[in-house]
Coordinates of C-alpha atoms and ligand atoms in Angstrom, one line a residue:
M1 CA -4.2 12.4 -34.5
R2 CA -4.2 13.1 -30.7
S3 CA -2.7 16.1 -29.0
A4 CA -0.6 15.8 -25.9
D5 CA 0.9 18.2 -23.3
C6 CA 3.3 15.6 -21.8
V7 CA 5.4 13.0 -23.6
V8 CA 7.7 10.4 -22.2
A9 CA 9.9 9.6 -25.1
G10 CA 11.9 6.5 -25.9
C11 CA 12.0 4.3 -22.9
R12 CA 14.6 1.5 -23.5
E13 CA 11.9 -0.7 -22.0
L14 CA 8.4 0.3 -21.1
L15 CA 6.4 -1.9 -18.8
T16 CA 2.7 -1.1 -19.3
C17 CA 1.3 -3.7 -16.9
A18 CA -1.8 -3.4 -19.0
G19 CA -4.2 -6.1 -19.8
G20 CA -7.0 -8.0 -18.1
L21 CA -7.4 -7.2 -14.4
P22 CA -6.9 -8.5 -11.9
K23 CA -3.9 -10.6 -12.9
R24 CA -3.9 -14.2 -11.7
R25 CA -1.5 -17.1 -12.3
A26 CA 0.4 -16.9 -15.6
A27 CA -1.1 -13.4 -16.4
L28 CA 0.8 -12.1 -13.4
R29 CA 4.0 -12.7 -15.4
D30 CA 3.0 -10.5 -18.3
V31 CA 4.3 -6.9 -17.8
G32 CA 3.3 -5.7 -21.2
L33 CA 6.8 -4.9 -22.3
I34 CA 7.4 -2.4 -25.2
E35 CA 10.9 -1.7 -26.4
N36 CA 11.5 1.9 -27.3
G37 CA 8.2 2.7 -25.6
W38 CA 6.5 6.1 -25.7
V39 CA 3.7 7.5 -23.6
A40 CA 1.7 10.7 -24.2
A41 CA -0.8 12.4 -22.0
S42 CA -3.2 15.3 -22.1
K43 CA -4.4 17.1 -18.9
G44 CA -2.9 14.3 -16.8
E45 CA -4.6 11.5 -18.6
I46 CA -2.8 9.0 -20.9
V47 CA -3.8 9.3 -24.5
F48 CA -1.2 7.1 -26.1
V49 CA 1.1 4.2 -25.3
G50 CA 3.1 2.4 -27.9
T51 CA 6.3 2.3 -30.1
E52 CA 8.0 5.3 -31.6
E53 CA 6.6 4.6 -35.0
E54 CA 3.1 4.5 -33.7
Y55 CA 3.7 7.6 -31.7
R56 CA 4.8 9.5 -34.8
N57 CA 1.7 8.4 -36.7
E58 CA -0.8 9.1 -34.0
V59 CA 0.3 12.0 -31.7
V60 CA 0.9 15.7 -32.3
P61 CA 2.4 17.2 -29.2
D62 CA 1.2 20.8 -28.2
A63 CA 3.8 23.5 -29.0
D64 CA 4.5 23.9 -25.3
A65 CA 4.3 20.1 -24.4
V66 CA 6.8 18.9 -21.8
T67 CA 8.9 16.1 -23.3
V68 CA 10.8 13.8 -20.9
D69 CA 13.7 12.1 -22.6
A70 CA 13.7 8.5 -21.4
T71 CA 16.5 7.2 -23.6
G72 CA 18.3 4.4 -21.8
L73 CA 15.7 4.3 -19.0
V74 CA 13.1 1.8 -17.9
G75 CA 9.6 3.1 -17.5
L76 CA 6.7 1.6 -15.6
P77 CA 3.5 2.7 -13.8
G78 CA 4.0 4.6 -10.6
F79 CA 4.0 2.3 -7.7
V80 CA 0.7 1.8 -5.7
D81 CA 1.4 1.1 -2.1
A82 CA -1.8 -0.7 -1.0
H83 CA -1.2 -0.9 2.7
T84 CA 0.3 1.7 5.0
H85 CA -0.3 3.1 8.5
L86 CA 0.9 6.6 7.3
P87 CA -0.5 9.1 9.8
F88 CA 1.2 8.2 13.2
A89 CA 3.2 10.2 15.7
G90 CA 6.3 9.2 17.7
D91 CA 8.5 6.3 17.0
R92 CA 9.3 2.9 18.5
A93 CA 13.1 2.9 18.2
R94 CA 13.4 2.0 21.9
E95 CA 11.1 -1.0 21.5
F96 CA 13.1 -1.9 18.4
G97 CA 16.1 -2.0 20.7
L98 CA 14.2 -4.3 23.1
R99 CA 13.4 -6.6 20.2
L100 CA 17.1 -6.8 19.4
Q101 CA 17.6 -7.9 23.0
G102 CA 15.2 -10.8 22.5
W103 CA 11.7 -9.5 23.2
T104 CA 9.1 -10.4 20.6
Y105 CA 6.6 -8.0 18.9
Q106 CA 3.8 -9.9 20.8
Q107 CA 5.6 -9.7 24.2
L108 CA 5.9 -5.9 23.8
A109 CA 2.2 -5.7 22.9
E110 CA 1.2 -7.8 25.9
R111 CA 3.1 -5.3 28.2
G112 CA 1.2 -2.3 26.9
M113 CA 3.8 -1.3 24.3
G114 CA 3.6 -1.9 20.6
I115 CA 0.5 -0.3 19.0
Q116 CA -0.4 1.3 22.3
T117 CA 2.8 3.3 22.4
T118 CA 1.9 4.8 19.1
V119 CA -1.7 5.3 20.2
K120 CA -0.4 7.5 23.1
A121 CA 1.8 9.5 20.8
T122 CA -0.8 9.9 18.1
R123 CA -3.5 11.0 20.6
A124 CA -1.1 13.6 22.0
A125 CA -0.2 15.0 18.5
S126 CA -2.1 17.8 16.9
L127 CA -3.6 17.5 13.4
D128 CA -0.9 19.9 12.2
D129 CA 1.9 17.7 13.8
L130 CA 0.5 14.6 12.0
L131 CA 0.2 16.5 8.8
K132 CA 3.8 17.6 8.8
L133 CA 5.0 14.1 9.7
S134 CA 2.8 12.6 6.9
L135 CA 4.0 15.1 4.3
A136 CA 7.6 14.3 5.0
R137 CA 6.8 10.6 4.7
L138 CA 5.0 11.1 1.4
D139 CA 8.0 13.0 0.1
R140 CA 10.2 10.0 0.8
M141 CA 7.7 7.6 -0.8
L142 CA 7.5 9.8 -3.9
L143 CA 11.3 9.7 -4.3
T144 CA 11.0 5.9 -4.5
G145 CA 8.3 6.0 -7.0
T146 CA 5.0 5.7 -5.1
T147 CA 2.3 7.7 -6.7
T148 CA -0.8 6.3 -4.9
V149 CA -0.9 5.2 -1.3
E150 CA -3.5 3.6 0.8
A151 CA -3.3 4.9 4.4
K152 CA -5.0 3.7 7.5
S153 CA -6.0 5.4 10.7
G154 CA -6.0 3.1 13.8
Y155 CA -3.8 4.9 16.3
G156 CA -6.5 7.0 17.7
L157 CA -9.0 4.3 18.8
N158 CA -11.6 6.9 19.8
L159 CA -13.8 9.0 17.6
E160 CA -11.9 12.3 18.0
D161 CA -8.4 10.9 17.3
E162 CA -9.5 8.5 14.5
V163 CA -11.2 11.5 12.9
K164 CA -8.1 13.6 13.4
Q165 CA -6.0 11.0 11.5
L166 CA -8.5 10.7 8.7
E167 CA -8.7 14.5 8.4
V168 CA -4.9 14.5 8.0
L169 CA -5.4 12.1 5.1
R170 CA -8.0 14.3 3.6
D171 CA -5.8 17.4 3.9
L172 CA -2.9 15.7 2.3
A173 CA -4.8 15.7 -1.0
A174 CA -4.4 19.5 -1.3
L175 CA -0.8 19.6 -0.2
H176 CA 0.9 16.7 -1.9
P177 CA 1.0 15.1 -5.4
V178 CA 0.7 11.5 -4.1
D179 CA -2.9 10.3 -4.1
V180 CA -4.0 9.0 -0.7
V181 CA -6.8 6.4 -0.3
P182 CA -8.1 6.6 3.2
T183 CA -9.0 3.5 5.4
F184 CA -10.6 3.8 8.8
M185 CA -9.0 1.3 11.1
G186 CA -10.8 1.9 14.5
A187 CA -10.5 -1.9 14.9
H188 CA -6.7 -1.9 15.0
D189 CA -6.7 -2.7 18.7
V190 CA -8.8 -2.3 21.8
P191 CA -7.8 1.0 23.4
P192 CA -6.3 1.0 27.0
E193 CA -9.4 2.5 28.6
Y194 CA -11.4 -0.5 27.4
R195 CA -8.9 -3.2 28.3
D196 CA -11.3 -4.8 30.7
D197 CA -14.4 -4.1 28.6
R198 CA -13.7 -5.3 25.0
E199 CA -17.4 -5.7 24.5
G200 CA -17.8 -2.0 25.4
Y201 CA -15.3 -0.9 22.7
I202 CA -16.8 -3.2 20.0
A203 CA -20.3 -1.9 20.8
L204 CA -19.0 1.7 20.7
L205 CA -17.5 1.0 17.3
V206 CA -20.5 -0.7 15.9
D207 CA -23.2 1.6 17.3
S208 CA -21.5 4.9 17.2
I209 CA -18.0 5.4 15.7
V210 CA -18.4 3.4 12.5
P211 CA -21.6 5.1 11.5
E212 CA -20.3 8.5 12.5
V213 CA -17.0 8.2 10.5
S214 CA -19.1 6.9 7.5
S215 CA -21.4 9.9 7.7
R216 CA -18.5 12.3 7.6
G217 CA -17.3 10.7 4.4
L218 CA -13.7 10.6 5.6
A219 CA -12.8 7.0 4.6
E220 CA -13.5 4.5 1.8
F221 CA -12.5 1.3 3.6
F222 CA -12.8 -0.2 7.1
D223 CA -10.0 -2.5 8.3
I224 CA -10.0 -5.0 11.2
F225 CA -7.0 -6.6 12.8
C226 CA -8.3 -10.2 12.9
E227 CA -5.7 -12.0 15.1
P228 CA -5.8 -14.0 18.3
G229 CA -5.4 -11.5 21.2
V230 CA -6.7 -8.6 19.1
F231 CA -10.1 -9.3 17.4
S232 CA -11.5 -12.8 17.2
A233 CA -13.2 -14.2 14.1
P234 CA -16.7 -13.7 15.5
E235 CA -15.8 -10.1 16.6
T236 CA -14.3 -9.5 13.1
R237 CA -17.6 -10.7 11.5
R238 CA -19.7 -8.4 13.7
L239 CA -17.5 -5.4 13.0
A240 CA -17.4 -6.1 9.3
E241 CA -21.1 -6.4 9.0
A242 CA -21.5 -3.1 10.8
A243 CA -19.0 -1.4 8.4
K244 CA -20.6 -2.9 5.3
A245 CA -24.0 -1.8 6.4
V246 CA -22.9 1.8 6.3
G247 CA -21.2 1.5 3.0
F248 CA -17.5 0.9 3.8
G249 CA -15.5 -1.5 1.6
L250 CA -13.8 -4.1 3.8
K251 CA -10.2 -4.9 4.4
V252 CA -8.9 -7.4 6.9
H253 CA -5.5 -7.8 8.6
A254 CA -5.7 -11.6 8.4
D255 CA -3.5 -14.4 9.7
E256 CA -0.4 -12.2 10.4
F257 CA 1.0 -14.4 13.1
V258 CA -1.5 -17.1 13.9
S259 CA -4.5 -18.2 11.7
Q260 CA -7.9 -18.0 13.1
G261 CA -9.5 -18.3 9.7
G262 CA -9.1 -14.6 8.8
A263 CA -8.5 -15.2 5.1
E264 CA -11.5 -17.5 4.9
L265 CA -13.6 -14.9 6.6
A266 CA -12.4 -12.1 4.4
A267 CA -13.3 -14.1 1.3
E268 CA -16.7 -15.0 2.7
L269 CA -17.5 -11.4 3.6
G270 CA -16.5 -10.2 0.2
A271 CA -13.7 -8.1 1.5
V272 CA -11.7 -6.1 -1.0
S273 CA -8.5 -7.6 0.5
A274 CA -7.0 -9.9 3.1
E275 CA -3.6 -8.5 4.2
H276 CA -0.5 -10.2 5.7
L277 CA -1.3 -13.9 5.4
I278 CA 2.0 -15.2 6.8
A279 CA 0.0 -17.9 8.7
V280 CA -2.8 -18.4 6.2
S281 CA -4.3 -21.9 6.3
E282 CA -4.7 -24.4 3.4
Q283 CA -8.4 -23.6 3.3
G284 CA -7.6 -19.8 3.4
I285 CA -5.4 -20.2 0.3
A286 CA -8.1 -22.1 -1.6
R287 CA -10.8 -19.6 -0.6
L288 CA -8.7 -16.6 -1.6
G289 CA -7.8 -18.3 -4.9
A290 CA -11.5 -18.7 -5.7
S291 CA -12.4 -15.1 -4.8
D292 CA -12.0 -11.5 -5.8
T293 CA -10.5 -10.7 -2.4
A294 CA -6.9 -9.6 -3.1
A295 CA -4.1 -11.1 -1.1
I296 CA -1.9 -8.2 -0.1
L297 CA 1.5 -9.6 1.0
L298 CA 3.8 -7.5 3.2
P299 CA 7.3 -8.8 3.0
G300 CA 8.6 -5.9 5.1
V301 CA 7.0 -7.5 8.2
P302 CA 8.9 -10.8 8.4
F303 CA 12.0 -8.9 7.4
F304 CA 11.6 -6.1 10.0
L305 CA 10.5 -8.6 12.7
M306 CA 13.1 -11.1 11.7
L307 CA 10.7 -13.9 11.4
D308 CA 11.4 -17.2 9.6
K309 CA 7.9 -17.6 8.3
R310 CA 6.7 -16.0 5.0
A311 CA 3.4 -15.7 3.3
P312 CA 3.1 -18.6 0.9
A313 CA 3.2 -16.4 -2.2
R314 CA 3.7 -19.1 -4.8
R315 CA 0.9 -21.3 -3.4
L316 CA -1.4 -18.3 -3.4
I317 CA -0.6 -17.5 -7.0
D318 CA -1.0 -21.2 -8.0
A319 CA -4.4 -21.2 -6.3
G320 CA -5.5 -18.3 -8.5
A321 CA -5.3 -15.5 -5.8
V322 CA -4.9 -11.9 -6.8
V323 CA -1.5 -11.2 -5.2
A324 CA -0.4 -7.7 -4.5
L325 CA 2.6 -6.4 -2.5
A326 CA 2.7 -3.4 -0.1
S327 CA 5.0 -1.9 2.5
D328 CA 2.8 -1.9 5.6
F329 CA 4.7 1.2 6.5
N330 CA 4.3 1.6 10.3
P331 CA 6.5 2.3 13.3
G332 CA 6.4 -1.3 14.8
S333 CA 6.3 -4.1 12.4
S334 CA 7.6 -2.7 9.1
H335 CA 9.3 0.7 9.4
L336 CA 10.0 0.9 5.7
S337 CA 8.2 2.5 2.8
S338 CA 10.3 2.1 -0.3
M339 CA 8.4 0.2 -3.0
P340 CA 11.5 -0.8 -4.9
F341 CA 12.7 -2.4 -1.7
V342 CA 9.3 -4.1 -1.2
L343 CA 9.5 -5.4 -4.8
Q344 CA 13.0 -6.7 -4.1
L345 CA 11.8 -8.4 -0.9
G346 CA 9.0 -10.0 -2.9
V347 CA 11.6 -11.5 -5.2
F348 CA 14.2 -12.4 -2.6
T349 CA 12.0 -13.5 0.3
L350 CA 8.7 -14.6 -1.3
G351 CA 10.1 -16.2 -4.4
L352 CA 8.3 -14.1 -6.9
T353 CA 9.7 -13.5 -10.4
V354 CA 10.5 -9.9 -11.2
E355 CA 7.5 -9.8 -13.5
E356 CA 5.2 -11.0 -10.8
A357 CA 6.6 -8.5 -8.3
V358 CA 6.2 -5.6 -10.8
N359 CA 2.5 -6.4 -11.4
S360 CA 2.0 -7.0 -7.7
C361 CA 3.3 -3.5 -6.9
T362 CA 1.3 -1.8 -9.7
A363 CA -1.7 -3.3 -11.5
N364 CA -2.8 -5.8 -8.8
A365 CA -2.0 -3.3 -6.0
A366 CA -4.4 -0.8 -7.7
Y367 CA -7.0 -3.5 -7.9
A368 CA -6.5 -4.2 -4.2
I369 CA -7.6 -0.7 -3.3
R370 CA -10.2 -0.4 -6.1
R371 CA -8.3 2.2 -8.1
H372 CA -7.6 -0.1 -11.1
A373 CA -9.8 2.1 -13.4
S374 CA -7.4 5.0 -13.0
V375 CA -3.9 3.8 -11.9
G376 CA -1.6 0.8 -11.8
S377 CA -1.1 0.4 -15.5
L378 CA -0.2 2.5 -18.5
E379 CA -3.0 2.6 -20.9
P380 CA -5.2 5.3 -22.5
G381 CA -7.8 6.7 -20.2
K382 CA -5.7 6.1 -17.0
K383 CA -3.7 8.7 -15.1
M384 CA -0.2 9.7 -16.4
D385 CA 1.5 8.3 -13.3
L386 CA 4.9 6.9 -14.4
V387 CA 8.4 6.3 -13.0
L388 CA 11.6 6.1 -14.9
C389 CA 14.4 4.0 -13.6
D390 CA 18.1 4.3 -14.3
I391 CA 18.8 0.6 -15.0
P392 CA 19.8 -1.3 -18.1
G393 CA 16.7 -3.5 -18.2
Y394 CA 13.7 -4.2 -15.9
V395 CA 15.2 -7.3 -14.3
S396 CA 17.6 -4.9 -12.6
L397 CA 14.7 -3.5 -10.6
A398 CA 15.5 -6.4 -8.3
Y399 CA 19.1 -7.2 -9.2
E400 CA 20.6 -4.7 -6.7
P401 CA 18.7 -5.1 -3.4
A402 CA 18.2 -1.9 -1.4
R403 CA 19.0 0.3 -4.4
N404 CA 16.4 2.9 -5.4
P405 CA 16.5 2.9 -9.2
V406 CA 13.9 5.7 -9.5
R407 CA 15.2 8.9 -11.2
T408 CA 12.1 10.5 -12.6
V409 CA 8.5 10.5 -11.4
V410 CA 5.6 11.8 -13.5
K411 CA 2.4 12.3 -11.5
N412 CA -0.9 13.3 -13.2
G413 CA 1.2 14.3 -16.2
K414 CA 3.6 16.6 -14.3
V415 CA 7.2 15.9 -13.6
V416 CA 7.4 15.8 -9.7
V417 CA 10.8 14.1 -9.3
A418 CA 13.6 14.8 -11.6
D419 CA 17.1 13.4 -11.4
G420 CA 16.2 11.7 -8.1
R421 CA 15.1 14.9 -6.4
K422 CA 11.7 16.5 -5.8
A423 CA 11.1 18.9 -8.7
G424 CA 11.6 22.5 -7.6
A425 CA 13.6 21.3 -4.5
R426 CA 17.3 22.0 -4.5
Ligands
LIG501 O1 0.1 -4.3 9.9 N1 -0.9 -5.8 12.4 C1 -1.3 -4.7 12.8 N2 -0.9 -3.5 12.4 C2 0.4 -3.2 11.9 C3 1.3 -3.0 13.0 C4 1.1 -1.7 13.6 C5 2.1 -1.4 14.7 O2 2.8 -2.3 15.2 O3 2.0 -0.2 15.1 C6 0.8 -4.3 10.9 O4 1.7 -5.0 11.1
LIG502 FE1 -0.8 -3.2 8.7

């Protein structure tokens, strides 16, 4: 018999997303469905997942255990948002207006707007300003079921302001239940003061900023925007090697608009993930399929930028790639953070099945940020991070686009969202 201090009782359908990781091809369609599913945890860690009968035979809840009645609800692992640009200041609503008048995202960038607008605002913001903004965003994410989020710096583009963004991510841990996985993205763009000296900025990153950020222990991954007009393939290789040499895991914004072999390079360099992939080449698809480099697809971007092109999700799955979905929450190219909406976009715009989309937002997303030992699926030994949705069956996760079906969120074995509201909040 196992004891438990938190029990989620009687989910109409429980999607465990458990099983061999990462999930490729047909395995991506297995959501580990249990009808009348029960989950029990002790001290934040799952100790039991199974049917009611198994529960009654195997678990004895503590006298003061919290029991969440999940009758009629669909339970699944808390969402893992594997790609966001969380700690930024300012907004780009005016530039959004310009886009609606016909300007493209790239035209704005070429005229010193885009990422540079946000760099100015983020440099001008204090750590405290950024902390407040990020906390409010994490609250919104939590209400839509996100329990773990990867977050990138990349709007500082100098040591001081990159460190400021990363310190915000560190400080969030003590202030908010959502787990934050920090990525240093000093290679998001070339800052304005180095416009005429790209080599100078790359050398500064390689020789000084990358090792310094590593020595401060503020980030786990290093991410590079590998795209014509931002960082070329040879520049990406150089930056990646410098980052790997000081112990960073590698992530690459690859083939977002135009392919310059970013996916191939990410696979060759053993990157943890290649992200975007709207313009990935044939060879890039094959290389990712044969690798452990996750393909993080961001369907919010073509939606928000109103592009006709999409990442070739089906072809990536058929090639054997580890497909994950994420929001890319940022002020310019994907100003959205709801994982249910991302899941729905995965179904409606990338042609995923609901099962594939669920695993891509949970188990494979955890793999894509190397958190699969602790989150992304419901199985003994992992964290009790679970959402309950008010829908008649899991297919309805996608059946009503733009609806947030999340009613309850359990994080680390504590109820943090109840009845659609942050617990404790009125
Ligand atoms: O993932 N591609 C580069 N970075 C972000 C956009 C950032 C921005 O526009 O501020 C992205 O799309
Ligand atoms: Fe991004």
